[in-house]
Tab-separated table of C-alpha atoms in Angstrom:
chain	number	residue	atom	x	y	z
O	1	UNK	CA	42.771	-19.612	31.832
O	2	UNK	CA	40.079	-20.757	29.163
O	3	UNK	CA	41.436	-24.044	26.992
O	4	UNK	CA	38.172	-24.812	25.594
O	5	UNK	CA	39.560	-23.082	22.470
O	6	UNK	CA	35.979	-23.521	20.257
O	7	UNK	CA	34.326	-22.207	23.759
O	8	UNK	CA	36.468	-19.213	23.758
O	9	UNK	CA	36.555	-18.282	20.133
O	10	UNK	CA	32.611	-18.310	20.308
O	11	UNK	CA	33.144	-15.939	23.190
O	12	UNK	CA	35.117	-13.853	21.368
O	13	UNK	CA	33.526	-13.695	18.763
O	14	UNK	CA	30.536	-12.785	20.808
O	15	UNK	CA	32.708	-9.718	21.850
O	16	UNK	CA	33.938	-8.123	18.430
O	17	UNK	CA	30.314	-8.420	17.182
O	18	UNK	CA	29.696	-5.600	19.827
O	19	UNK	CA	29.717	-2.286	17.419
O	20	UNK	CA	32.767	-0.752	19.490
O	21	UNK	CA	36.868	-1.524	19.127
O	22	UNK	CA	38.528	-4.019	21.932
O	23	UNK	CA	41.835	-3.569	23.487
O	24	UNK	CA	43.819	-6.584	23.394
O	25	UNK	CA	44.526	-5.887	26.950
O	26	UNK	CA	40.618	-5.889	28.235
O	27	UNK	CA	39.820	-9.013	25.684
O	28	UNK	CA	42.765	-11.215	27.389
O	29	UNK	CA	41.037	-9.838	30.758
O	30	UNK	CA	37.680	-11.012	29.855
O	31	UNK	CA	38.816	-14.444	28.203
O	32	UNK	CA	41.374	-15.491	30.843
O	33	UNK	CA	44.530	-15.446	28.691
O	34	UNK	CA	47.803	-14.105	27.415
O	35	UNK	CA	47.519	-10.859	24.768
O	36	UNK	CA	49.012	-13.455	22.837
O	37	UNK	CA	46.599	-16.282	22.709
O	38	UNK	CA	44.451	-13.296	22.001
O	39	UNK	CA	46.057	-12.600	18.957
O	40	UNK	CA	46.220	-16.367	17.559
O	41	UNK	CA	42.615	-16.558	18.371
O	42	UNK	CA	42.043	-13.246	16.022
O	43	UNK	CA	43.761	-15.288	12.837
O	44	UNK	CA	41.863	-18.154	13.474
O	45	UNK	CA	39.243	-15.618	13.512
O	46	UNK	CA	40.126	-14.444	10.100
O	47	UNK	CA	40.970	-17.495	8.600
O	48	UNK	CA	37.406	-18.311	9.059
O	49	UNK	CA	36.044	-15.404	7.398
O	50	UNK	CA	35.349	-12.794	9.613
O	51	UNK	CA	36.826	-9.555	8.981
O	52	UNK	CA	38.730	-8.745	11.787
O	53	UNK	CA	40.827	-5.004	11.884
O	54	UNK	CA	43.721	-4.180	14.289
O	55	UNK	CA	44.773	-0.987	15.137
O	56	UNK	CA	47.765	-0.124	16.011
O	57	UNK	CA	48.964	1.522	19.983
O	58	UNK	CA	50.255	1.159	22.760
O	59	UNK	CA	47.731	-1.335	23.972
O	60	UNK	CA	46.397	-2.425	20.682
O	61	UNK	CA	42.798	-2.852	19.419
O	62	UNK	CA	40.731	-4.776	17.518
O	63	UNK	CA	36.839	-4.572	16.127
O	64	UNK	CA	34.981	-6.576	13.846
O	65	UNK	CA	34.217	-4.658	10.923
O	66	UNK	CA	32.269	-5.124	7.331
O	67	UNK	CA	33.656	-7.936	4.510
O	68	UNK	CA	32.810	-9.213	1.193
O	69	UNK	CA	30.232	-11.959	2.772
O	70	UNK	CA	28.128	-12.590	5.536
O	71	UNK	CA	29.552	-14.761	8.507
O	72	UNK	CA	27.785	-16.422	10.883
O	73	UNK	CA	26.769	-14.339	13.595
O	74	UNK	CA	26.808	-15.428	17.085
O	75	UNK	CA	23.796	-14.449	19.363
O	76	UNK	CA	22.981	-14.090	22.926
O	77	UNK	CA	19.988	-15.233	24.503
O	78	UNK	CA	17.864	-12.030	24.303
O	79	UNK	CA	19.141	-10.715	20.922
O	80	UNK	CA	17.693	-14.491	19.609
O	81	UNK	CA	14.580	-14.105	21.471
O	82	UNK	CA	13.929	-10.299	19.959
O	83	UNK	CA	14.905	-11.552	16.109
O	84	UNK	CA	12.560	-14.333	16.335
O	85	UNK	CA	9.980	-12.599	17.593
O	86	UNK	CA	9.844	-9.903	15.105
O	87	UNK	CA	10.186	-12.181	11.841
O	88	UNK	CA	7.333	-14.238	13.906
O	89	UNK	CA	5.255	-10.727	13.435
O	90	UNK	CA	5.899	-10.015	10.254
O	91	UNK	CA	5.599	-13.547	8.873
O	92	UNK	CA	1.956	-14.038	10.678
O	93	UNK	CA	0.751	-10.252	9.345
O	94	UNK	CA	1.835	-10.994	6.098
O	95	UNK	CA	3.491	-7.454	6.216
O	96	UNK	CA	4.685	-5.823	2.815
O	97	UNK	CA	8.886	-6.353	2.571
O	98	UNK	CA	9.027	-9.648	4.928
O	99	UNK	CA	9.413	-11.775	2.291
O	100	UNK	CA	10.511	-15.423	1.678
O	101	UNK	CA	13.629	-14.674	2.756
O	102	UNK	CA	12.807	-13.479	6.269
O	103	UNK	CA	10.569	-16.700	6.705
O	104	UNK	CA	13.478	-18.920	5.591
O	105	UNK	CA	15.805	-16.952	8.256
O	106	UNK	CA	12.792	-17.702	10.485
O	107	UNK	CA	12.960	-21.372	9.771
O	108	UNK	CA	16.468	-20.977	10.797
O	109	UNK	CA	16.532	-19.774	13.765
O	110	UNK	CA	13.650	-21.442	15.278
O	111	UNK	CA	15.443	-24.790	14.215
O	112	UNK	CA	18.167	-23.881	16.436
O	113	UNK	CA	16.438	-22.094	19.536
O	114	UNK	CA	16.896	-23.871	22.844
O	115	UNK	CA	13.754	-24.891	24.617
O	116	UNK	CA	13.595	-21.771	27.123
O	117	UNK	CA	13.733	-19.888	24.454
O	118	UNK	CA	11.234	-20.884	22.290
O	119	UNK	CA	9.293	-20.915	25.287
O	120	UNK	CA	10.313	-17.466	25.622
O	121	UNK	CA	9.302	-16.446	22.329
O	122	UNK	CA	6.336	-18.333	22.278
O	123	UNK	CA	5.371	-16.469	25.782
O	124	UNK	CA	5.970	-12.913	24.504
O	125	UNK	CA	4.239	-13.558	21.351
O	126	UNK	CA	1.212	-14.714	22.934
O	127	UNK	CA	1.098	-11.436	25.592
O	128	UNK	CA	1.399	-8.893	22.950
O	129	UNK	CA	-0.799	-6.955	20.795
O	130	UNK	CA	0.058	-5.522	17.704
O	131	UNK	CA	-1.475	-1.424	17.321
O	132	UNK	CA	-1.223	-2.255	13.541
O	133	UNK	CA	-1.680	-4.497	11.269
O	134	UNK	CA	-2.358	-5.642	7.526
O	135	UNK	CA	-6.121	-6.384	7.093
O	136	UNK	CA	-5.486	-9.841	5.422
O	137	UNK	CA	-6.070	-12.991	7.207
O	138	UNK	CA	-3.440	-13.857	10.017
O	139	UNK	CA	-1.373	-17.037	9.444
O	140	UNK	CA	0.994	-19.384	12.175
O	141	UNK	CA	4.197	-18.594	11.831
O	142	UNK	CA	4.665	-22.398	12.317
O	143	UNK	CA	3.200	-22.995	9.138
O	144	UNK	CA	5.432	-20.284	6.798
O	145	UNK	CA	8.362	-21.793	8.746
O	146	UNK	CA	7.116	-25.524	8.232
O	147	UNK	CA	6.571	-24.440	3.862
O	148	UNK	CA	10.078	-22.446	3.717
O	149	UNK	CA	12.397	-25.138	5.182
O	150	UNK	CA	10.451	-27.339	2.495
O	151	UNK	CA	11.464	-24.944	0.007
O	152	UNK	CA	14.724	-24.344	0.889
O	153	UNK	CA	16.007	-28.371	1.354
O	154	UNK	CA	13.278	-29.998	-1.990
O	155	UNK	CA	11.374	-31.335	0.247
O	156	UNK	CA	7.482	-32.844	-0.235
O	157	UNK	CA	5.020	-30.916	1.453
O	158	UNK	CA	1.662	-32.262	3.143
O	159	UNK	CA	-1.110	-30.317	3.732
O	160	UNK	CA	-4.936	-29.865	4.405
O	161	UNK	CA	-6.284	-27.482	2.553
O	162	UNK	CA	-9.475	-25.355	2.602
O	163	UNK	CA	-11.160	-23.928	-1.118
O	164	UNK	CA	-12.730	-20.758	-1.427
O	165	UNK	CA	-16.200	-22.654	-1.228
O	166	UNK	CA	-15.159	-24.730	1.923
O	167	UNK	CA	-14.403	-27.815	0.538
O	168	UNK	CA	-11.519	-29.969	1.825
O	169	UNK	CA	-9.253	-31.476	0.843
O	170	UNK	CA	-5.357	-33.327	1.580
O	171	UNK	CA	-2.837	-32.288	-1.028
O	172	UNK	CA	1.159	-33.852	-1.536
O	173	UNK	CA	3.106	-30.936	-3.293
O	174	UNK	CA	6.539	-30.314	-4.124
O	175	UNK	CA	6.472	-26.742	-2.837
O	176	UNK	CA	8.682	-24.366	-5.305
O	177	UNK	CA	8.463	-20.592	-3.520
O	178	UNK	CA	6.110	-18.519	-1.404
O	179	UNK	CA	4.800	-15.280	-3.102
O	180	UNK	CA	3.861	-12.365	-0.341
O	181	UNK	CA	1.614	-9.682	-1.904
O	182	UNK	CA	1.561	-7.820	1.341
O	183	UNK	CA	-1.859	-8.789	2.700
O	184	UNK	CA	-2.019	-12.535	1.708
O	185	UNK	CA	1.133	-15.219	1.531
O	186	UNK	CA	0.510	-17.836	-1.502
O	187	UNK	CA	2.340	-20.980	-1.788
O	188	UNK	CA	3.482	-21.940	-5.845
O	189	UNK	CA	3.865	-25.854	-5.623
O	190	UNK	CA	3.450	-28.802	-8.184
O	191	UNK	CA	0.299	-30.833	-6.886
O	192	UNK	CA	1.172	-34.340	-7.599
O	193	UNK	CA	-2.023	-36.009	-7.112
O	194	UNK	CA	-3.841	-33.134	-10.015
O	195	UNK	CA	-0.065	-33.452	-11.385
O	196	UNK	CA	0.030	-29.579	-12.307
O	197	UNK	CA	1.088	-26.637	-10.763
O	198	UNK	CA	-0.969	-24.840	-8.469
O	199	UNK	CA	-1.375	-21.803	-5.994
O	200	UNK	CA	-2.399	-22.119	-2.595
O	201	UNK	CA	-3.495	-19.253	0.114
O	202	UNK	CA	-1.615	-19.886	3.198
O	203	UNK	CA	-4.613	-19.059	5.196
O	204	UNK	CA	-6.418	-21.944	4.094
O	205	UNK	CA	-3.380	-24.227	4.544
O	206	UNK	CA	-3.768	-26.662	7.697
O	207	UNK	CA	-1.469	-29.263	9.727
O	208	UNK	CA	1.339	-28.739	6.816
O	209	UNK	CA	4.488	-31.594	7.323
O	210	UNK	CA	7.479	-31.779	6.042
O	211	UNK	CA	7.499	-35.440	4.872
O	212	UNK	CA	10.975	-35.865	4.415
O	213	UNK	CA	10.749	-37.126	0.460
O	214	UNK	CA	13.331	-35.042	-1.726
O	215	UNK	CA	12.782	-33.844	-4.823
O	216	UNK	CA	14.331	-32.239	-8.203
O	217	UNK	CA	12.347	-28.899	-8.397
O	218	UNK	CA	10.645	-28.777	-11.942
O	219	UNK	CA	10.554	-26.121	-14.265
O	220	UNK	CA	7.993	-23.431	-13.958
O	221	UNK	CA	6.221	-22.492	-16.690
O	222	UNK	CA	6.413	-18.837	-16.624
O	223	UNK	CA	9.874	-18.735	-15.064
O	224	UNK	CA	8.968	-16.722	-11.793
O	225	UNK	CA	6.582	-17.454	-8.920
O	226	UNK	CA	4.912	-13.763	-8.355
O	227	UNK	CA	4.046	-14.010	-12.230
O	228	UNK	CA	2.737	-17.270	-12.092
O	229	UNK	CA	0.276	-16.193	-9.197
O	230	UNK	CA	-0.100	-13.216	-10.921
O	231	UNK	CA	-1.768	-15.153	-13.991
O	232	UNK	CA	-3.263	-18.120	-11.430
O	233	UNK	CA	-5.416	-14.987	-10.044
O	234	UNK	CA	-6.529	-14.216	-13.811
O	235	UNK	CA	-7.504	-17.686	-14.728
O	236	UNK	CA	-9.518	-17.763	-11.595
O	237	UNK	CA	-11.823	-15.060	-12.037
O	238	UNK	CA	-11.253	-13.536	-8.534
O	239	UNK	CA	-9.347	-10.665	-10.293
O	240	UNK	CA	-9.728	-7.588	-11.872
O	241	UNK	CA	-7.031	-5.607	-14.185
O	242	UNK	CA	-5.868	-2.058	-13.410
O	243	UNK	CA	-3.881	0.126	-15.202
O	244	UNK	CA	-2.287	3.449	-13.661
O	245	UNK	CA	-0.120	6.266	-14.883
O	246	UNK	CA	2.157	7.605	-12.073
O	247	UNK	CA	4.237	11.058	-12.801
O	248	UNK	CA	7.855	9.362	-12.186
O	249	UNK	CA	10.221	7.109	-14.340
O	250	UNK	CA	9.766	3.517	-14.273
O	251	UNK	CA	12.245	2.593	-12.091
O	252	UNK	CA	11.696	4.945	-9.265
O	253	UNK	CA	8.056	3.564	-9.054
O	254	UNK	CA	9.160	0.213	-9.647
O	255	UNK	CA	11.202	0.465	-6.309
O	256	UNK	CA	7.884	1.790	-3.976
O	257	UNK	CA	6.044	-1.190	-5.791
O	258	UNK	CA	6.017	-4.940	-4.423
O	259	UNK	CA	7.653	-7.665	-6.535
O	260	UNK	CA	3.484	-9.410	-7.155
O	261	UNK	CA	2.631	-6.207	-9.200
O	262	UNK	CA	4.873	-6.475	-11.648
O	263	UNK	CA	7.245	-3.687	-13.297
O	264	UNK	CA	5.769	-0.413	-14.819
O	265	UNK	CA	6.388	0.590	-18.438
O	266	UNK	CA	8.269	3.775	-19.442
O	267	UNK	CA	6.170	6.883	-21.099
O	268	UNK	CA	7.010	10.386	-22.442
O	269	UNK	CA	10.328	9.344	-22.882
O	270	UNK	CA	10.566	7.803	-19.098
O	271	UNK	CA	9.606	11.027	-17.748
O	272	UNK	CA	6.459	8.681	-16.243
O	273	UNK	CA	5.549	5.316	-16.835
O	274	UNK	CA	2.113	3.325	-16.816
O	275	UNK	CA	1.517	-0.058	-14.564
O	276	UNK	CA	-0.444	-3.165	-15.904
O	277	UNK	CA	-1.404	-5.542	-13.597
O	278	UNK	CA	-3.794	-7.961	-12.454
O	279	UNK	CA	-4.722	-7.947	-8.485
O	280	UNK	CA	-7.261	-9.690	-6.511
O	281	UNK	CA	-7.559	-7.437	-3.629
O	282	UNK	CA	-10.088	-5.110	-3.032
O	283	UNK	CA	-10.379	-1.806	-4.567
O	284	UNK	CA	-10.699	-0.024	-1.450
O	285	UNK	CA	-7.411	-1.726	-0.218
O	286	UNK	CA	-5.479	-0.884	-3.605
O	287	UNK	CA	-6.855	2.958	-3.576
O	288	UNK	CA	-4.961	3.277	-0.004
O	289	UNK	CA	-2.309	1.212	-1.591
O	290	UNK	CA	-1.397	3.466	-4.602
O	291	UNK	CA	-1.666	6.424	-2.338
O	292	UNK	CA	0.830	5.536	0.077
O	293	UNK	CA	3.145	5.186	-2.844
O	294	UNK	CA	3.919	8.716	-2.463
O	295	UNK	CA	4.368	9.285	-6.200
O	296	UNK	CA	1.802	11.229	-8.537
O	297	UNK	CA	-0.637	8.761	-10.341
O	298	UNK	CA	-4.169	8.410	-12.489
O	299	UNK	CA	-6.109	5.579	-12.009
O	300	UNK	CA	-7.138	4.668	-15.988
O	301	UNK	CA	-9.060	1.262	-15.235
O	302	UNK	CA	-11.084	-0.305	-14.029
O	303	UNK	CA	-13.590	2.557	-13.317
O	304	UNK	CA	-14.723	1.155	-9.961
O	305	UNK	CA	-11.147	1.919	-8.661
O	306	UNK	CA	-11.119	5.448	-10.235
O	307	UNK	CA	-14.301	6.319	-8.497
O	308	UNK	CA	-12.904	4.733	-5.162
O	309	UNK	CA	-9.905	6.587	-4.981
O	310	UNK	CA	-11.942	10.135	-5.855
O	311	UNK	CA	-14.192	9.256	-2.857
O	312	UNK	CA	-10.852	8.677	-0.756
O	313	UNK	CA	-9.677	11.803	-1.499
O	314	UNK	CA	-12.471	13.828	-1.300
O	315	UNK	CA	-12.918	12.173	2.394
O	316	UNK	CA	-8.827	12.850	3.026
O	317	UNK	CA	-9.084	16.338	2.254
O	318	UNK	CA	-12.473	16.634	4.664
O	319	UNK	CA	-10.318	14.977	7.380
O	320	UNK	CA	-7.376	17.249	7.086
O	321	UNK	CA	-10.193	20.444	7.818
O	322	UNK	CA	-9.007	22.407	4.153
O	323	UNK	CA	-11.458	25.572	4.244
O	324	UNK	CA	-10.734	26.621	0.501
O	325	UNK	CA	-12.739	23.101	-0.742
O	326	UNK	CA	-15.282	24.526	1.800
């Protein structure tokens, strides 16, 4: 019989979070105890939050099933390994939807990973190849991980850091959120030594440590990170202003958008809106961008990216061997 009751209620726990229902009979079986140690071990269950339903039967079950909040979650060796390694992906490929969020759950996870299986992860990573990926830069995973658990405890971050020219510098920031715009990850942080805020490209970031110094986050001036990178781009020069008209209301287009662009204005009546925005990225990369929207649109500005995305079509419809444009 099992009397390591934390022990067991991690191994039962383990169980339920298998997507099928458990007779009480086969958990008591596969604990070592009595149907009725089963059953105080499901209220302590519940008591800490997890949603645990009974049905009723001759022999009883019981599954884990959805609540009002997220519990902990309790994972085996290989489920651990296969998380990590995908956030790892995403976070190094700077892929469009894995956000700050997935970096932080990163952080996480990597902070509690045993040895062999970091070594594991590290292994795997290292052996595989990715058929795609985004064109921008790749980054360490280390380092999102490294800037998110800053973010998430108010903690000063230290850095090395690389300009567009190639001039170097070492920079102390109180790091306030990292922006993805899908090809590039930006860090928005206060720079104490220039004592104003700044944006950083994460590709240019090197040797970043967490130095342990807390601090009260500070106000940002425009209220949200993507906007203030948004108008750090401007000020810079590196950018360039589009402004497209896409044959869907606002907020159906504002859903296929990322966050960095910004949210479209309504037209006819919200029949359609128009988007605004300022981008540094290529106008190659934003003609393939707006066209895997898949949503009706009409490039207005700037006229390099009109003529771009004519030449993409034109060379779409070649590939796709139409005979009636002949």
């Amino acid at each position: 019989m099992t009397t390591d009751t934390p022990a067991r209620l991690l191994t039962l726990l383990s169980l339920l979070q298998t997507p099928r229902e458990w007779p009480g009979g086969e958990l008591a079986d596969r604990l070592g105890v009595s149907r009725r140690t089963v059953r105080r071990d499901i209220d302590r269950l519940r008591e800490l939050g997890y949603p645990v339903q009974a049905t009723m039967g001759a022999d009883g079950g019981y599954r884990l099933v959805a609540g009002k909040a997220m519990p902990p979650l309790v994972l085996d060796d290989e489920e651990a390994v296969a998380i990590a390694v995908g956030l790892r992906a995403g976070a190094g490929h700077a892929v469009e939807g894995v956000d700050e969020a997935s970096v932080r759950a990163l952080a996480k996870l990597e902070q509690v990973l045993p040895g062999r299986l970091r070594h594991r992860v590290a292994t795997l990573q290292a052996a595989t190849t990715p058929l795609t990926s985004g064109d921008g830069p790749s980054i360490a995973p280390e380092t999102l991980t490294v800037m998110a658990s800053t973010v998430a405890g108010r903690e000063r971050l230290r850095f090395a850091y690389r300009a567009g020219d190639g001039t170097g510098s070492r920079r102390v920031t109180e790091p306030y959120r990292l922006v993805s715009t899908g090809r590039r990850w930006y860090l928005v942080a206060y720079d104490l030594d220039r004592d104003d805020w700044r944006t950083f490209r994460v590709d240019r970031v090197s040797e970043p440590l967490a130095t342990g110094a807390r601090f009260t986050p500070r106000e940002l001036p425009t209220g949200s990170a993507a906007e203030y990178l948004r108008r750090s781009m401007q000020r810079r020069g590196d950018s360039y202003e589009i402004v497209v008209a896409f044959d869907a209301p606002p907020q159906a287009v504002a859903a296929r958008l990322p966050q960095w662009l910004g949210a479209p204005e309504a037209a006819d009546g919200g029949a359609s809106c128009v988007l605004r925005a300022t981008v540094s990225d290529s106008v190659e990369w934003m003609a393939v961008r707006l066209a895997m929207l898949g949503v009706d649109f009409r490039v207005r500005e700037p006229a390099e990216l009109v003529e771009c995305v004519r030449a993409l079509g034109t060379r779409l419809v070649r590939a796709a061997g139409d005979e009636r444009t002949g």
